[in-house]
Coordinates of C-alpha atoms in Angstrom, one line a residue:
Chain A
X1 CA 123.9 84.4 95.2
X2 CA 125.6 82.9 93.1
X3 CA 128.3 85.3 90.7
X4 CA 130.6 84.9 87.9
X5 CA 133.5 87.0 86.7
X6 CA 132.0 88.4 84.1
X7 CA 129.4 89.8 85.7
X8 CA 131.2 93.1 87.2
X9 CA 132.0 96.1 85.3
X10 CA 135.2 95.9 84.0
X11 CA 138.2 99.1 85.6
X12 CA 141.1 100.1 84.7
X13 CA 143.9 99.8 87.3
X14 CA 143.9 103.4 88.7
X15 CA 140.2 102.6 88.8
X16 CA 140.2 99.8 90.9
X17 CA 142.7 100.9 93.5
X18 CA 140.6 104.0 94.3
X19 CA 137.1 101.4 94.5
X20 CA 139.5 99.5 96.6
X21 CA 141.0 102.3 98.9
X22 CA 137.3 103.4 99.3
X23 CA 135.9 100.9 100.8
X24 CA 138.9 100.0 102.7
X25 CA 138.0 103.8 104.0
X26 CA 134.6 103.9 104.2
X27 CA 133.1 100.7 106.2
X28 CA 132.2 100.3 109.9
X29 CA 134.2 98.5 112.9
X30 CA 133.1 94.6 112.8
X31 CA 130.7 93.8 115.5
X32 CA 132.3 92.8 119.0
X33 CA 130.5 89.6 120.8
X34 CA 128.9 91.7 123.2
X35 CA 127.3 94.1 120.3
X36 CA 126.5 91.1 118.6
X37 CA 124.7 89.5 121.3
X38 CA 122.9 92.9 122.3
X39 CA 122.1 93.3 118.6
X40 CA 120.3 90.0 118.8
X41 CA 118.5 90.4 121.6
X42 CA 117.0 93.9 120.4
X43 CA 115.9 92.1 117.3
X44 CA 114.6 89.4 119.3
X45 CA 112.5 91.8 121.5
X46 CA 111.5 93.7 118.4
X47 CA 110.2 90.7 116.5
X48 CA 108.2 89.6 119.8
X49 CA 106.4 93.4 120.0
X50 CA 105.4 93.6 117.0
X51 CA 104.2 89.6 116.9
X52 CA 102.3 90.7 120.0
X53 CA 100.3 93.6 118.4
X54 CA 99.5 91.5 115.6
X55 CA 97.6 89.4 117.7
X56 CA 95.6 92.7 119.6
X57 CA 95.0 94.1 116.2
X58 CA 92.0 91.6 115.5
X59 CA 90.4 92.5 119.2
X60 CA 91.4 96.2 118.9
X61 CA 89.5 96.3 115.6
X62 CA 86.3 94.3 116.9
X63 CA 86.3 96.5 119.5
X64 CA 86.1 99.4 117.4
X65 CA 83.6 98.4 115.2
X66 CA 81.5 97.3 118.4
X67 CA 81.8 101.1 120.2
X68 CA 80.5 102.3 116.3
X69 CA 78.0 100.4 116.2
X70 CA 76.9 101.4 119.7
X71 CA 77.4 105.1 119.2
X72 CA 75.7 104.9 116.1
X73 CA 72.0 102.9 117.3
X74 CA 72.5 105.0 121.0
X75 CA 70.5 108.0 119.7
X76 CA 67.8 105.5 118.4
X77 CA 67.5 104.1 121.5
X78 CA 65.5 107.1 122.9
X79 CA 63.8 108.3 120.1
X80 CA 60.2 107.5 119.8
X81 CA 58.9 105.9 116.9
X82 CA 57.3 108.0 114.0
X83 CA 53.6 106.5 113.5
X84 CA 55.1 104.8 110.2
X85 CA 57.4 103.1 112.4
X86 CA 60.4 104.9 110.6
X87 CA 62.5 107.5 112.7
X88 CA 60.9 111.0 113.6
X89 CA 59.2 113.1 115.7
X90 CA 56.4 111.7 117.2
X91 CA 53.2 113.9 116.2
X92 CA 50.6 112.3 117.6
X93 CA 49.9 115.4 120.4
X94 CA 49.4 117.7 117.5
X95 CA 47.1 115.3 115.0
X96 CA 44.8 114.9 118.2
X97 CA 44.0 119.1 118.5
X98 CA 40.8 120.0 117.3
X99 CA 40.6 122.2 114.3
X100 CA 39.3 125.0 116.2
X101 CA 42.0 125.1 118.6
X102 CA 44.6 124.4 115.7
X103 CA 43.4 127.8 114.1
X104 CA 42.8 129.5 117.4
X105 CA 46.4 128.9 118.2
X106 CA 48.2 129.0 115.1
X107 CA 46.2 131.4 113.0
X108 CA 47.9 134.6 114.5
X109 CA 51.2 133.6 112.6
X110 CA 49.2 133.2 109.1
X111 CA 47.0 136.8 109.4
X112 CA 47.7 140.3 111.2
X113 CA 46.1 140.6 114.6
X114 CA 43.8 143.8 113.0
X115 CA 41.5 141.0 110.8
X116 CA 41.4 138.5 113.4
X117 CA 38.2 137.5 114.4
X118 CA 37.8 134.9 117.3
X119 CA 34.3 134.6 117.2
X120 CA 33.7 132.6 114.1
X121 CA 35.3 130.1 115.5
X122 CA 34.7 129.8 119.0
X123 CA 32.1 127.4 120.2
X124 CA 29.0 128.2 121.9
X125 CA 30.2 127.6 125.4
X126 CA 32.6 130.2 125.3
X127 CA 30.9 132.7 123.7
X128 CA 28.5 133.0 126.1
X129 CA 31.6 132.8 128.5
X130 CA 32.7 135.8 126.2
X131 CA 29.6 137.5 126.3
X132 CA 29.6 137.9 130.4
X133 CA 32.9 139.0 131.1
X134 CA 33.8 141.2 127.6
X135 CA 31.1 143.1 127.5
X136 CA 29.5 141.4 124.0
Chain B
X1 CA 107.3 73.9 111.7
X2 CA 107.7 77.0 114.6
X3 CA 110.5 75.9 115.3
X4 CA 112.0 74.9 112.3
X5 CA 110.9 78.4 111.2
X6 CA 113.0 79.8 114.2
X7 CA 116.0 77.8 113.0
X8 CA 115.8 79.0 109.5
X9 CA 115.9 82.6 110.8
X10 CA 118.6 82.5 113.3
X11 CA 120.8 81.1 110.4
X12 CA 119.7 83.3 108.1
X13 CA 120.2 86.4 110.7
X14 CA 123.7 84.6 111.3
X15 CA 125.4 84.5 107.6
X16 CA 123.9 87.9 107.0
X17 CA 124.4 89.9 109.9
X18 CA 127.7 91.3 109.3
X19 CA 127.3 92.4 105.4
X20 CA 123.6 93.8 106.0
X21 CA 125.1 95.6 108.8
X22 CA 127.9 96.8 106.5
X23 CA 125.7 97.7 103.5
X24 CA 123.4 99.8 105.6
X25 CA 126.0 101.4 107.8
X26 CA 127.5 102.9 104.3
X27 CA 124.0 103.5 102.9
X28 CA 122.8 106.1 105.4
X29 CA 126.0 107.6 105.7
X30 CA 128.0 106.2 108.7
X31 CA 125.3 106.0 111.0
X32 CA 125.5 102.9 113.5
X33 CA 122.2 103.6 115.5
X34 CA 120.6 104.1 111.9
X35 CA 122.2 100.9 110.3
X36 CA 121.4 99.1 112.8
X37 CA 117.6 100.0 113.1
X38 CA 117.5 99.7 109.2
X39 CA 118.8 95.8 109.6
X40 CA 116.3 95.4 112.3
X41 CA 113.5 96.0 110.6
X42 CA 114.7 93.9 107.6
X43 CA 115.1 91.1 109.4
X44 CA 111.8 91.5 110.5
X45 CA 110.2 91.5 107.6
X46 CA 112.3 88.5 106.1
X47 CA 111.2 86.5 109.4
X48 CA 107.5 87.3 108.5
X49 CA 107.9 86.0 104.6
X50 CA 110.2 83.4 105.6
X51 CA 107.8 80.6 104.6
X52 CA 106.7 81.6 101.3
X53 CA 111.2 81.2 100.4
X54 CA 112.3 77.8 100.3
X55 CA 115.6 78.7 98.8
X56 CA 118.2 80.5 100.7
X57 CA 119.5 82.6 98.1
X58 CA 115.9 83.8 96.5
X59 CA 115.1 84.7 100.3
X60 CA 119.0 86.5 100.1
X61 CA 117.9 88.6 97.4
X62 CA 114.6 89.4 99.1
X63 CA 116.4 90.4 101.9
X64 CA 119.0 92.8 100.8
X65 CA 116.4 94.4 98.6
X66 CA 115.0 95.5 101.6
X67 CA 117.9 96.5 103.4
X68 CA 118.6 99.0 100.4
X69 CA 114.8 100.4 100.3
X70 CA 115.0 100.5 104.3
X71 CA 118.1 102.5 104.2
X72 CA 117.0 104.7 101.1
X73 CA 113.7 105.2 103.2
X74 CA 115.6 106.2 106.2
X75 CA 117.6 108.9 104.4
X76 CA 114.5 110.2 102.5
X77 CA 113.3 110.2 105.9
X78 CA 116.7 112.5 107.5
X79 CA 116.6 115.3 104.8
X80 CA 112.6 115.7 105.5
X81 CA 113.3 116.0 108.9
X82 CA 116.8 118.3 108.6
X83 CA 114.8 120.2 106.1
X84 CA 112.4 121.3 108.3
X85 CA 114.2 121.6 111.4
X86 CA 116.8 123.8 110.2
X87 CA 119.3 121.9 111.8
X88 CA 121.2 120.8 108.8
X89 CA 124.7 122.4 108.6
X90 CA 126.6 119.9 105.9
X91 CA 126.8 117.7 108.8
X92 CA 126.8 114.3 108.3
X93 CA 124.4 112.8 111.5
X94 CA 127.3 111.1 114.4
X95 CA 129.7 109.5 111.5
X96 CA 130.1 106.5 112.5
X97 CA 132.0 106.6 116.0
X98 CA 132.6 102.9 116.0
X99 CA 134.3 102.8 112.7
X100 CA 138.0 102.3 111.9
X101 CA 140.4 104.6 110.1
X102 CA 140.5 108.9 109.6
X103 CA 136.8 110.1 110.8
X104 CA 137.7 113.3 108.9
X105 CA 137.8 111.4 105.3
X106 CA 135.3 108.9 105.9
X107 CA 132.8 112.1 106.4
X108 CA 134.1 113.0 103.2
X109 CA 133.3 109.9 101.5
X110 CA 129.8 109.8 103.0
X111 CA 129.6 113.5 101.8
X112 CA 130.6 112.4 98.1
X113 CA 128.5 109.5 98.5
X114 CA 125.7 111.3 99.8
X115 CA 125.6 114.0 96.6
X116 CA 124.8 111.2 94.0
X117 CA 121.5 110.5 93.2
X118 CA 120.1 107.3 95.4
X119 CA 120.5 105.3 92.4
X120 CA 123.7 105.9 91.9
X121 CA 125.0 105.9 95.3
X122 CA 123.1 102.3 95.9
X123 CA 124.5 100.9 92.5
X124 CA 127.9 101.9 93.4
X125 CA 127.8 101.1 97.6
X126 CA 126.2 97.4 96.2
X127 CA 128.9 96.7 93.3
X128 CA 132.3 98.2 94.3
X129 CA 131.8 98.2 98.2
X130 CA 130.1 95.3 99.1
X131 CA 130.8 92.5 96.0
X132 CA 127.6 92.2 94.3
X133 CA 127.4 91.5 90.9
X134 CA 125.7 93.6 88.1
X135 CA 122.7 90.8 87.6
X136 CA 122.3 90.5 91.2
X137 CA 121.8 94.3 91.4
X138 CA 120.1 95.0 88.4
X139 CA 117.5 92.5 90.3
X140 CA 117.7 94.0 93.9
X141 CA 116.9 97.2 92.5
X142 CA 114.4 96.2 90.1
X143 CA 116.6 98.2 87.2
X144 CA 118.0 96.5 84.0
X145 CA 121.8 96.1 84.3
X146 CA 122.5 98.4 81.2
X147 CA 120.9 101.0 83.7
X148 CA 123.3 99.8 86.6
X149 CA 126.3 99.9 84.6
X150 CA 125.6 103.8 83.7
X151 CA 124.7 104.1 87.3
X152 CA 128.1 102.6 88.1
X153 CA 129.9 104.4 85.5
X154 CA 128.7 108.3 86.6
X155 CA 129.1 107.6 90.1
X156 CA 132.9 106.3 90.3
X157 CA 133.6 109.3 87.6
X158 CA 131.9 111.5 90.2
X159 CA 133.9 110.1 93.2
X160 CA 137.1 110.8 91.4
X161 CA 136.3 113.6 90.8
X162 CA 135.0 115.1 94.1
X163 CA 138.1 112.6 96.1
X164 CA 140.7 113.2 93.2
X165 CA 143.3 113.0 96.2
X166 CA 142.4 109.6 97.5
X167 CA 141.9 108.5 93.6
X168 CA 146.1 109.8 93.5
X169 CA 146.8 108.1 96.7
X170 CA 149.4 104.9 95.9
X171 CA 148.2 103.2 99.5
X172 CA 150.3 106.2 101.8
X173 CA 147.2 106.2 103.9
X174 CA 146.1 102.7 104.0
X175 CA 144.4 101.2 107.2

């Protein structure tokens, strides 16, 4: 830092004896030894903290990225596959019901009860079943 | 190259201890605890780009740059927190317990210091206070030096203004 004369802004004298009483004024005690050495030593122990988080900061972040990951395949783990391999429910109960049974069950949600008429559909088995015990 | 990189920094925190110290201390205002966590943290970062410096006085000017964004940072940091905590009376924060001379006009000064604008207050604190040279600040603060000297020029007319007794004062109350 090296300066030259020049360089500074040039006062009158009235000027310069008020910079001059000013900072005479305004500046802090010079250190002691002992605030000196304690100064140091806080720096010291500063400078070693931090130096010792930058080394966790690597493992912290694998860390991290690990417990994502895990969170983020965990739900996956217990899912069974869809039949195209890709995520879903697995359907393969419902594709096996017969079509009879399919309408039988879920045929009351698509008409009103008044037009529903069982027999159509049902095999011969069970309407002769029917025919016994309902009085057909 | 550790330990030549240790011995580079105890130097360095040697021959620039006291005027870091200094410029900080009248930067925040008289505040020892604050000037002294503001130089801390400095140091810390000139420890950490100590190897991309090779000369002393480019690393110098590093330094001190951020020393003065440190301690602007830390007062941005004080009127947030006085702002919002009510607790601000026109109290300057502990003024400077440690430091020599009348307590009652060095709060004054820090007072008058502290209503110029940062620029002003740095250009001033940098030039008149602590020795620095137009070019050299006009680089620390990244401002061309017509800019500094204007800076320099509204904040001593300021001071006079708001201290016109000390400005009168023929040395009755030196130290």
């Amino acid at each position: 830092m090296t300066q030259s004369r020049d360089e500074w802004p040039q006062l009158d004298h009235a000027e310069e004896q008020f910079v001059k009483r000013l900072a005479a004024r305004y500046a802090p005690q010079p250190l002691t030894t002992a605030r000196r050495v304690a100064l140091d030593e806080a720096l010291w122990a500063r400078l070693q903290r931090q130096q010792r988080q930058a080394r966790l900061t690597p493992a912290l972040a694998t860390v991290a990225v690990a417990m994502l990951i895990t969170c983020l395949t965990w739900s996956g783990l217990f899912m069974p596959p869809a039949p195209d391999g890709g995520p879903g429910v697995n359907m393969s109960a419902l594709s096996s019901t017969e079509p009879w049974e399919y309408e039988l069950l879920y045929a009351r949600e698509l008409t009103s009860t008044a037009e529903r008429d069982d027999g159509a559909i049902l095999p011969d088995d069970y309407l002769g079943i029917a025919e016994v015990f309902l009085d057909k | 190259m550790a330990l030549e990189l240790e011995q580079r920094f105890h130097l360095f925190v040697a021959s620039h201890r006291e005027r870091a110290r200094r410029l900080a201390w009248r930067l925040v205002g008289g505040d020892d605890a604050a000037a002294e966590d503001v130089i801390q943290e400095a140091f810390i970062k000139a420890y950490r780009a100590l190897g991309q410096f090779r000369e002393e006085a480019s690393l110098a000017t590093w330094f001190y740059r951020i020393v003065v964004r440190q301690a602007h940072n830390y007062c941005r940091w004080r009127t947030v927190r006085e702002t919002w905590s009510g607790l601000w009376h026109g109290e300057l924060p502990h003024a400077a317990a440690q430091a020599s001379g009348d307590p009652l006009l060095r709060r004054r000064i820090a007072k008058a210091l502290a209503q110029l604008s940062h620029s002003q207050k740095e250009a001033f604190v940098l030039v008149h206070m602590e020795g620095f040279s137009v070019r050299e600040v006009s680089a620390l603060m990244g401002k061309p030096e017509g800019t500094v000297k204007s800076h320099l020029h509204r904040a001593l007319q300021a001071l006079r203004s708001e201290l016109a007794d000390l400005a009168e004062d023929t040395g009755r109350n030196a130290p």
